[in-house]
Coordinates of C-alpha atoms (C1' of nucleotides) in Angstrom, one line a residue:
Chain A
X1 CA -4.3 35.8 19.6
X2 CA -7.3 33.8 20.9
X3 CA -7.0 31.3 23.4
X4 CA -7.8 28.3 20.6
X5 CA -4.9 29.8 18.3
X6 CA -2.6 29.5 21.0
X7 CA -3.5 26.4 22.4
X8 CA -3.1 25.1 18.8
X9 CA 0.5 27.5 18.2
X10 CA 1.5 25.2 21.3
X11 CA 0.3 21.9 19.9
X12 CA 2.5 22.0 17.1
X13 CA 5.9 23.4 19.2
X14 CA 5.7 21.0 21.4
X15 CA 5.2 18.2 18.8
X16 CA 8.1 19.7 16.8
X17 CA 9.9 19.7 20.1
X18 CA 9.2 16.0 20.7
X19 CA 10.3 15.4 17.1
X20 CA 13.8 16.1 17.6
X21 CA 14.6 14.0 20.5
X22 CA 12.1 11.3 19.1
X23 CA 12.2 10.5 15.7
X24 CA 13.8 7.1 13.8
X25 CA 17.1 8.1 11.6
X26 CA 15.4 7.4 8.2
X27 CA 17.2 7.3 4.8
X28 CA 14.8 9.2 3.2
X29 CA 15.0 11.7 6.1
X30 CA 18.4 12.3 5.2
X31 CA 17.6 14.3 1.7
X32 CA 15.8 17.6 0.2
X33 CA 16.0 15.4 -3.1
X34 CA 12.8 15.1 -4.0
X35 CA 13.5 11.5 -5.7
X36 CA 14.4 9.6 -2.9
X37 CA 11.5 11.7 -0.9
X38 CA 9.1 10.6 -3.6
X39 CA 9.8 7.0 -3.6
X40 CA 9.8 6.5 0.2
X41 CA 6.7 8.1 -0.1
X42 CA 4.5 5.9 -2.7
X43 CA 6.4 2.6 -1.0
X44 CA 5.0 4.0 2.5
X45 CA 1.6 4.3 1.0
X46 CA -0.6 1.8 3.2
X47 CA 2.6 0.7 4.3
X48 CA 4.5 0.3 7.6
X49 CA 8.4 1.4 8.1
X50 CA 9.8 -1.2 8.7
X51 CA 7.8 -3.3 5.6
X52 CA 8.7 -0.8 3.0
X53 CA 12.4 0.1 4.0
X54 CA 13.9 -2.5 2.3
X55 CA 12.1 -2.3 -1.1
X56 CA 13.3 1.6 -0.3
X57 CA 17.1 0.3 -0.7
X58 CA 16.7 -1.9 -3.3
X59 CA 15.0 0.3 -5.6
X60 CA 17.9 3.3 -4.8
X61 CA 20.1 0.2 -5.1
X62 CA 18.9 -0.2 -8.6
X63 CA 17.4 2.6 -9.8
X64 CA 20.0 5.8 -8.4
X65 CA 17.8 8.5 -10.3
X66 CA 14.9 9.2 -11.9
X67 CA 16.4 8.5 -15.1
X68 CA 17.3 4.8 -14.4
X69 CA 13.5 4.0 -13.3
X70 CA 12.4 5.5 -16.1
X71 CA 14.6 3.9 -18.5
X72 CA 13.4 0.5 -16.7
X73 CA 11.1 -1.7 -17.9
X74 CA 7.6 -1.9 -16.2
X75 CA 8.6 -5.9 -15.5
X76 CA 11.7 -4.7 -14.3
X77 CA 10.1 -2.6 -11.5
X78 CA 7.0 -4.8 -11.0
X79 CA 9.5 -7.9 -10.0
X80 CA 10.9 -5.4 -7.4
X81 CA 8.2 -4.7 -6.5
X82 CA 7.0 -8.4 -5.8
X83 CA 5.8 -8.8 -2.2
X84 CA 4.9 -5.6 -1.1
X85 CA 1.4 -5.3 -2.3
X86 CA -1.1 -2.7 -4.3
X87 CA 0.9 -3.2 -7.7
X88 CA -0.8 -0.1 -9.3
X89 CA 1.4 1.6 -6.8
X90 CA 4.4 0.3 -9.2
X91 CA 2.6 0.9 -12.6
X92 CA 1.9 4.5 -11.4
X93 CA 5.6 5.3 -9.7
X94 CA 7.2 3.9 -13.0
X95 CA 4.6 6.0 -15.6
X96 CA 5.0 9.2 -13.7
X97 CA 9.1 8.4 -13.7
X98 CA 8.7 8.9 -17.3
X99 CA 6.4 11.6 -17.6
X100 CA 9.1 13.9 -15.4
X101 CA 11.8 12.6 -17.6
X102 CA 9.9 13.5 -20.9
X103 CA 8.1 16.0 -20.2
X104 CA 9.8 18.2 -17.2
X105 CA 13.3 17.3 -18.5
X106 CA 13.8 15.1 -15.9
X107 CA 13.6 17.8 -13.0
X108 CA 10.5 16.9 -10.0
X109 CA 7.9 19.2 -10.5
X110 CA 8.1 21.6 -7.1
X111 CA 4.4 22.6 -6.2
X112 CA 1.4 20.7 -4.5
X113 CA -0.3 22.2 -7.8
X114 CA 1.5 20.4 -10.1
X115 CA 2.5 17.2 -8.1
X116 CA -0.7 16.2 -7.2
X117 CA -0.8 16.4 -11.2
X118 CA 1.0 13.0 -11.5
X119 CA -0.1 9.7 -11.5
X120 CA -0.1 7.7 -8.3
X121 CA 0.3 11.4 -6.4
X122 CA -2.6 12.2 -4.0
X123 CA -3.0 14.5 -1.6
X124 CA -1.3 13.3 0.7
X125 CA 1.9 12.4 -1.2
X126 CA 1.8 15.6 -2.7
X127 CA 2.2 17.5 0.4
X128 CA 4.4 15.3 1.7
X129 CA 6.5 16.0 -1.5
X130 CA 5.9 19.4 -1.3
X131 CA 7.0 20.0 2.2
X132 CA 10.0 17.9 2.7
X133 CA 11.7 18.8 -0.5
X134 CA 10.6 22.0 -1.0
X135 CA 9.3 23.9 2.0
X136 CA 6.1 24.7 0.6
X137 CA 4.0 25.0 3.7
X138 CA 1.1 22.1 3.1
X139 CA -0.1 20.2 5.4
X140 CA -0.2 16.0 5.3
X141 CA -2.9 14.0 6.5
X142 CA -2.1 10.6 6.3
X143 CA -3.7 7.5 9.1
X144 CA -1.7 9.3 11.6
X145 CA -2.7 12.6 11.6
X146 CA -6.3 11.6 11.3
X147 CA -5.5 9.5 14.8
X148 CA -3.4 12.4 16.8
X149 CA -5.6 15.6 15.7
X150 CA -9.0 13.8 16.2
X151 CA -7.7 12.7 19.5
X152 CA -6.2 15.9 20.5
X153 CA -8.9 18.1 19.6
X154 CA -11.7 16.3 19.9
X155 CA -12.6 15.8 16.3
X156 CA -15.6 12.9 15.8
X157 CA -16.1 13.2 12.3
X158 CA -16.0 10.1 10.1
X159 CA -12.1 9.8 8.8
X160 CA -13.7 7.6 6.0
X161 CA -15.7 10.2 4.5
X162 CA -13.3 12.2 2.0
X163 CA -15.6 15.5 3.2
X164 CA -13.8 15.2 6.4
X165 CA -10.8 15.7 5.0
X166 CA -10.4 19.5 4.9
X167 CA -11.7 19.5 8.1
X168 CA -8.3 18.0 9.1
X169 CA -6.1 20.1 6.9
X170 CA -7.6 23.4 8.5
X171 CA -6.4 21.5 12.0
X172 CA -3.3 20.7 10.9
X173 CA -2.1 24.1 9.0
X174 CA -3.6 26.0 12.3
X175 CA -1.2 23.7 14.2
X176 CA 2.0 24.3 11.7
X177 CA 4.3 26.3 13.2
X178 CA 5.8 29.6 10.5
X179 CA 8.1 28.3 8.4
X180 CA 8.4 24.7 9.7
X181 CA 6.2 22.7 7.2
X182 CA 8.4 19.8 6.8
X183 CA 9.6 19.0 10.4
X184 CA 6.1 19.5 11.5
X185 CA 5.0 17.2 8.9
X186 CA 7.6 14.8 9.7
X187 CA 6.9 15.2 13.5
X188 CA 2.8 14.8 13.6
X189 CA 3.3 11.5 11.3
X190 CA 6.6 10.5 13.9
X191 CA 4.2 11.2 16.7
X192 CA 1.1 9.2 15.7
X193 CA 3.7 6.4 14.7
X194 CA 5.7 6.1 17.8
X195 CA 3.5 8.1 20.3
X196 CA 0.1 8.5 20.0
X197 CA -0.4 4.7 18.8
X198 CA -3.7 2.7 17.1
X199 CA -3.9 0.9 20.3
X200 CA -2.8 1.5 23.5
X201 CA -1.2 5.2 23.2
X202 CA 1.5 5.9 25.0
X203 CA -0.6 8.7 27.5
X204 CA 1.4 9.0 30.6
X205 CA 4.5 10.0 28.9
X206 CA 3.1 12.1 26.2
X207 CA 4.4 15.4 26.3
X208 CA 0.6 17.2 25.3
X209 CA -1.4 15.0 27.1
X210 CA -2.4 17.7 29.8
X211 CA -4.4 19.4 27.2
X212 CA -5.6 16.3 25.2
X213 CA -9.6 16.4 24.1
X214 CA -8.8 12.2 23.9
X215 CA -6.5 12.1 27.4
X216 CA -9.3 14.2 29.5
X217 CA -11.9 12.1 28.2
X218 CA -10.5 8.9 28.6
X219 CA -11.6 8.4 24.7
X220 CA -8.4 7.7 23.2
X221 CA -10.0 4.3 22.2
X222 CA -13.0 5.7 20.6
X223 CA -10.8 8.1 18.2
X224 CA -10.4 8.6 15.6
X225 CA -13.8 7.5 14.3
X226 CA -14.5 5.3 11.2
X227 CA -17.4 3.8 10.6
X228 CA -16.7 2.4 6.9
X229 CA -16.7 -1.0 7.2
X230 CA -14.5 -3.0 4.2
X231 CA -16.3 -6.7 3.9
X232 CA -14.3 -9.6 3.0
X233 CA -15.1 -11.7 0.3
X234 CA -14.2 -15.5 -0.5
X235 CA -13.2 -16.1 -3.8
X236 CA -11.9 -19.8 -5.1
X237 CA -9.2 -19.6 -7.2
X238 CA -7.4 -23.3 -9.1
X239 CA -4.3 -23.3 -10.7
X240 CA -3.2 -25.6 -13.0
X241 CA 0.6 -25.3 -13.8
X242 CA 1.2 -26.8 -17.3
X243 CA 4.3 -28.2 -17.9
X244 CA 6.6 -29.3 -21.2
X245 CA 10.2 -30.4 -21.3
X246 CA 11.0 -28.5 -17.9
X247 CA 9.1 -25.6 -19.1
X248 CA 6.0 -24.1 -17.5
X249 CA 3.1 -22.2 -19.1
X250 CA 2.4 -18.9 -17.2
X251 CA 0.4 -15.5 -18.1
X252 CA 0.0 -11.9 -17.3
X253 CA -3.0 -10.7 -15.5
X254 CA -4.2 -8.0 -17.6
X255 CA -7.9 -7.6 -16.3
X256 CA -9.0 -4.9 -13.8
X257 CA -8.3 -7.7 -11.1
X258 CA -6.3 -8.4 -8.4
X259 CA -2.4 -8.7 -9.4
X260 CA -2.5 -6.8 -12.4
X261 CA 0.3 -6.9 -14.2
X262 CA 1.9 -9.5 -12.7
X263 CA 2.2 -13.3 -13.9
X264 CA 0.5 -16.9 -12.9
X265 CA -0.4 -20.3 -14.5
X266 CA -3.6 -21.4 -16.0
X267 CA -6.6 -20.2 -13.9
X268 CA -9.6 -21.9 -13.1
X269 CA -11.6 -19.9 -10.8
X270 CA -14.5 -21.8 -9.7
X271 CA -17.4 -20.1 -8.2
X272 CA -20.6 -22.1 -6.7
X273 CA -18.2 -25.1 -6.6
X274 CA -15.2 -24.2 -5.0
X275 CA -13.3 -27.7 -4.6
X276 CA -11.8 -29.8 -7.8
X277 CA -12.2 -31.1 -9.5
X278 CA -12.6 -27.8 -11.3
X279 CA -14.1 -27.5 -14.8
X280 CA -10.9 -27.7 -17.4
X281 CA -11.1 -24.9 -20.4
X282 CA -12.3 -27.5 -23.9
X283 CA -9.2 -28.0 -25.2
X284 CA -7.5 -29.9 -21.9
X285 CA -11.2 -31.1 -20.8
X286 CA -9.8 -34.7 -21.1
X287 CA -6.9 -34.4 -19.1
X288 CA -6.8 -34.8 -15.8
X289 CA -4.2 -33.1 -13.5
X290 CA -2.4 -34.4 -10.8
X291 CA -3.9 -32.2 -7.6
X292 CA -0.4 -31.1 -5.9
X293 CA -1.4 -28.7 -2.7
X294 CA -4.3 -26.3 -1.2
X295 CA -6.4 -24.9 -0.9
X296 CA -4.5 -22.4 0.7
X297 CA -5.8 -19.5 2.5
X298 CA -4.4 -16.1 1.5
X299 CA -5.9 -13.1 2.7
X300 CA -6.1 -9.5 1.2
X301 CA -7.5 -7.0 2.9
X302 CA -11.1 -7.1 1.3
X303 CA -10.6 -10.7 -0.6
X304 CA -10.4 -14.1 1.3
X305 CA -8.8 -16.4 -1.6
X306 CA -8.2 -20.2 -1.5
X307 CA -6.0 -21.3 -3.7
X308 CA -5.0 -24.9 -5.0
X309 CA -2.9 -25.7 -7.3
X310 CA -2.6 -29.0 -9.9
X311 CA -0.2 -29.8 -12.2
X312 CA -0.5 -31.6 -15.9
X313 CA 2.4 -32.5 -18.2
X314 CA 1.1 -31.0 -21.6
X315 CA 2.0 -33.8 -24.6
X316 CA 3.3 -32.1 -27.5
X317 CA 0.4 -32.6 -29.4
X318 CA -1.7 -30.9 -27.7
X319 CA -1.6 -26.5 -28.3
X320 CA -1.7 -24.1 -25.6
X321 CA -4.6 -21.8 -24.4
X322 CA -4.3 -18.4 -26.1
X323 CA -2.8 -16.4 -23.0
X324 CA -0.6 -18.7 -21.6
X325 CA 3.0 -18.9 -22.6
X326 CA 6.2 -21.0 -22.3
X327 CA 8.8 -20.0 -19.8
X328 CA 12.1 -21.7 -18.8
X329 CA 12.6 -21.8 -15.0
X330 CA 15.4 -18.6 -15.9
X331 CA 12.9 -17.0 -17.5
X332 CA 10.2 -17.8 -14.6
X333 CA 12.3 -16.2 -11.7
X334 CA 13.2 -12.6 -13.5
X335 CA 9.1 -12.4 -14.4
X336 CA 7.1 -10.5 -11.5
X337 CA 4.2 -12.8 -9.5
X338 CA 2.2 -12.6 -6.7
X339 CA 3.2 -14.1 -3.5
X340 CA 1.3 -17.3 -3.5
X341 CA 2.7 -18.0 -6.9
X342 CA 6.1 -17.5 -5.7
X343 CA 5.2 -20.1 -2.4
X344 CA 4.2 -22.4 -4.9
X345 CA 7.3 -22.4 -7.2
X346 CA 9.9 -22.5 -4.2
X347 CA 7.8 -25.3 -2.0
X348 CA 7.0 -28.0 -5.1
X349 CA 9.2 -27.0 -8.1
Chain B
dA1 C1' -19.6 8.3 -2.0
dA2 C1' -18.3 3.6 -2.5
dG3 C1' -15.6 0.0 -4.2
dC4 C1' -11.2 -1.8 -5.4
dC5 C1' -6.4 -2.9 -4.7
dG6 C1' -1.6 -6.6 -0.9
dG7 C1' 0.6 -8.0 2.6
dG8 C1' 2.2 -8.0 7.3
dG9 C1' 2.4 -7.2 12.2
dA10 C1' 0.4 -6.4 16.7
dA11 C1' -2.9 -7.4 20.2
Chain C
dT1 C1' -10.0 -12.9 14.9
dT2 C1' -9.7 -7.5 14.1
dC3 C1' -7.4 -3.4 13.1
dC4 C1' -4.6 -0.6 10.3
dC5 C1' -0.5 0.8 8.2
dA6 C1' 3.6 7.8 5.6
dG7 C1' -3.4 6.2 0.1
dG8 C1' -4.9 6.6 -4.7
dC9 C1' -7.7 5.4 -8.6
dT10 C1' -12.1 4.2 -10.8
dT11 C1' -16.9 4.2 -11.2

DNA sequence: AAGCCGGGGAA
DNA sequence: TTCCCAGGCTT
């Protein structure tokens, strides 16, 4: 054995080692079942512990097995969903809950091959999948094992290009100790988590730091590189919430848009000029809503939205824009919405 | 390869 | 403010 196979034999020991005296008790730790691994796993997507933990227990709350997401509604899951972000993430988890019960009898497909097969599965998941419920020996590479291999061995190639990728994977499976896929999995993820931070690492008591490319070098800071630079855009968005006999007219976003899928009012999105009073569609151009709040900033990670809202009882005379719809306040709460929708209900209605 | 898709916490 | 989080899909 070469001396780079056996530093790299020692690299993953000792972070296995580190592991088991380290890690958080997890729920989803506590299972081979690849259900409960698989949902963890597309909540977690872009998504810190402690965020996604409780949407973890609320879906198993709710949804036990496979079979009881799949014979949910997309609404259903969507509205539990609510809050946490990247909605296609729901869509996807809820279409592929279907596809294993209908078309693999309602048993988890048990290879990367055919896991990376299903919708809202990447690479990453698939491993992840793979490893932790059935031993196959694939390696994840998620934010964190981007962060601890390119600091511990040096690595300054662009995380952001996808080429870079299987760059990563050959470091991590030449790290994997025989055998030990899903602890060492578990363990680099742990490590980069708890350990070997974004900011500020945790050096002087890191347990490899004596043969650390990043520790040596003092260029923790400048690893792992990423040049890829998302820019933010403003975007204007008025609501106005349009009301009859304690009812209020909402829609689904359908577009390929932000919250798709999920339900808000009558949209006036206003580009050059950003401020009301916004430009009514014909039919309600003779109205004139009673401004209520905003504009409020709410910030995605590549959007910068204001949003205001207004309100205008509807007489009965007068018919409602194609998309919209009545709902009862009942009705209102079961329906899935984004976040500043859901501010806007609980703070004026 | 690049753009798109949420929301929150840490510094 | 800026960064980034157990990423994946579409174009």
């Amino acid at each position: 054995m070469n001396t780079q196979a056996t530093l790299t034999a020692h690299f993953g020991y000792k972070l296995v080692d580190w592991y088991q005296s380290n890690s958080r008790d997890l729920p989803w730790r506590r299972t081979r079942d690849p259900y409960p691994i698989w949902l963890s796993e597309v909540i977690l997507q872009q998504t810190r512990v402690v965020q996604g933990r409780p949407y973890y227990e609320r879906f198993m709350q709710a949804f036990p097995d496979i079979h009881a997401l799949a014979a949910a509604s997309e609404k259903e899951v969507l509205a539990l969903w609510q809050g946490l972000g990247y909605y296609s993430r729901a869509r996807n988890m809820h279409a592929t809950a279907r596809t294993i019960v209908l078309e693999y009898g309602g048993k988890f497909p048990a290879s990367y091959r055919e896991l990376i097969g299903l919708r809202g599965v990447g690479d990453y998941t698939a491993s992840a999948i793979a490893s932790f419920a059935f031993d196959e020996q694939t390696p994840v590479v998620d934010g964190n094992v981007f962060r601890v291999l390119s600091r511990y061995y040096g690595i300054f190639e662009d995380i952001a290009n996808p080429a870079s990728r299987n760059l990563f994977k050959k470091a991590a499976a030449m790290a994997m100790p025989p055998g030990q896929a899903a602890t060492f999995n578990q363990a680099i993820m742990e490590f980069g988590a708890l350990q070997c931070t974004p900011v500020s690492p945790l050096c002087p008591s890191c347990p490899v730091n004596s043969t650390c490319y990043a520790f040596r070098h003092e260029a923790q800071s400048m690893l792992p590189v990423k040049n890829k630079k998302t820019q933010v855009k403003e975007r204007h968005i008025h609501y106005v919430v349009l009301c009859r006999n304690g009812s209020i007219a909402m829609k689904e976003r359908t577009g390929k848009d932000i919250w798709e899928g999920l339900f808000d009012f009558l949209e006036v999105e206003a580009g050059a000029a950003p401020d009301w009073p916004a430009v009514l569609p014909e039919d309600l151009a003779r109205f004139s809503p009673t401004p209520v709040s905003g504009p409020a900033k709410h910030l995605l990670t590549h959007r910068r939205l204001l949003i205001s809202f207004s309100m205008l009882e509807l007489p009965e005379t007068v018919s409602l824009p194609a998309e919209l719809q009545w709902y009862t306040p009942g009705e209102i709460k079961e329906l899935p919405k984004p976040l500043p929708i859901n501010r806007f209900l609980k703070d004026f209605l």
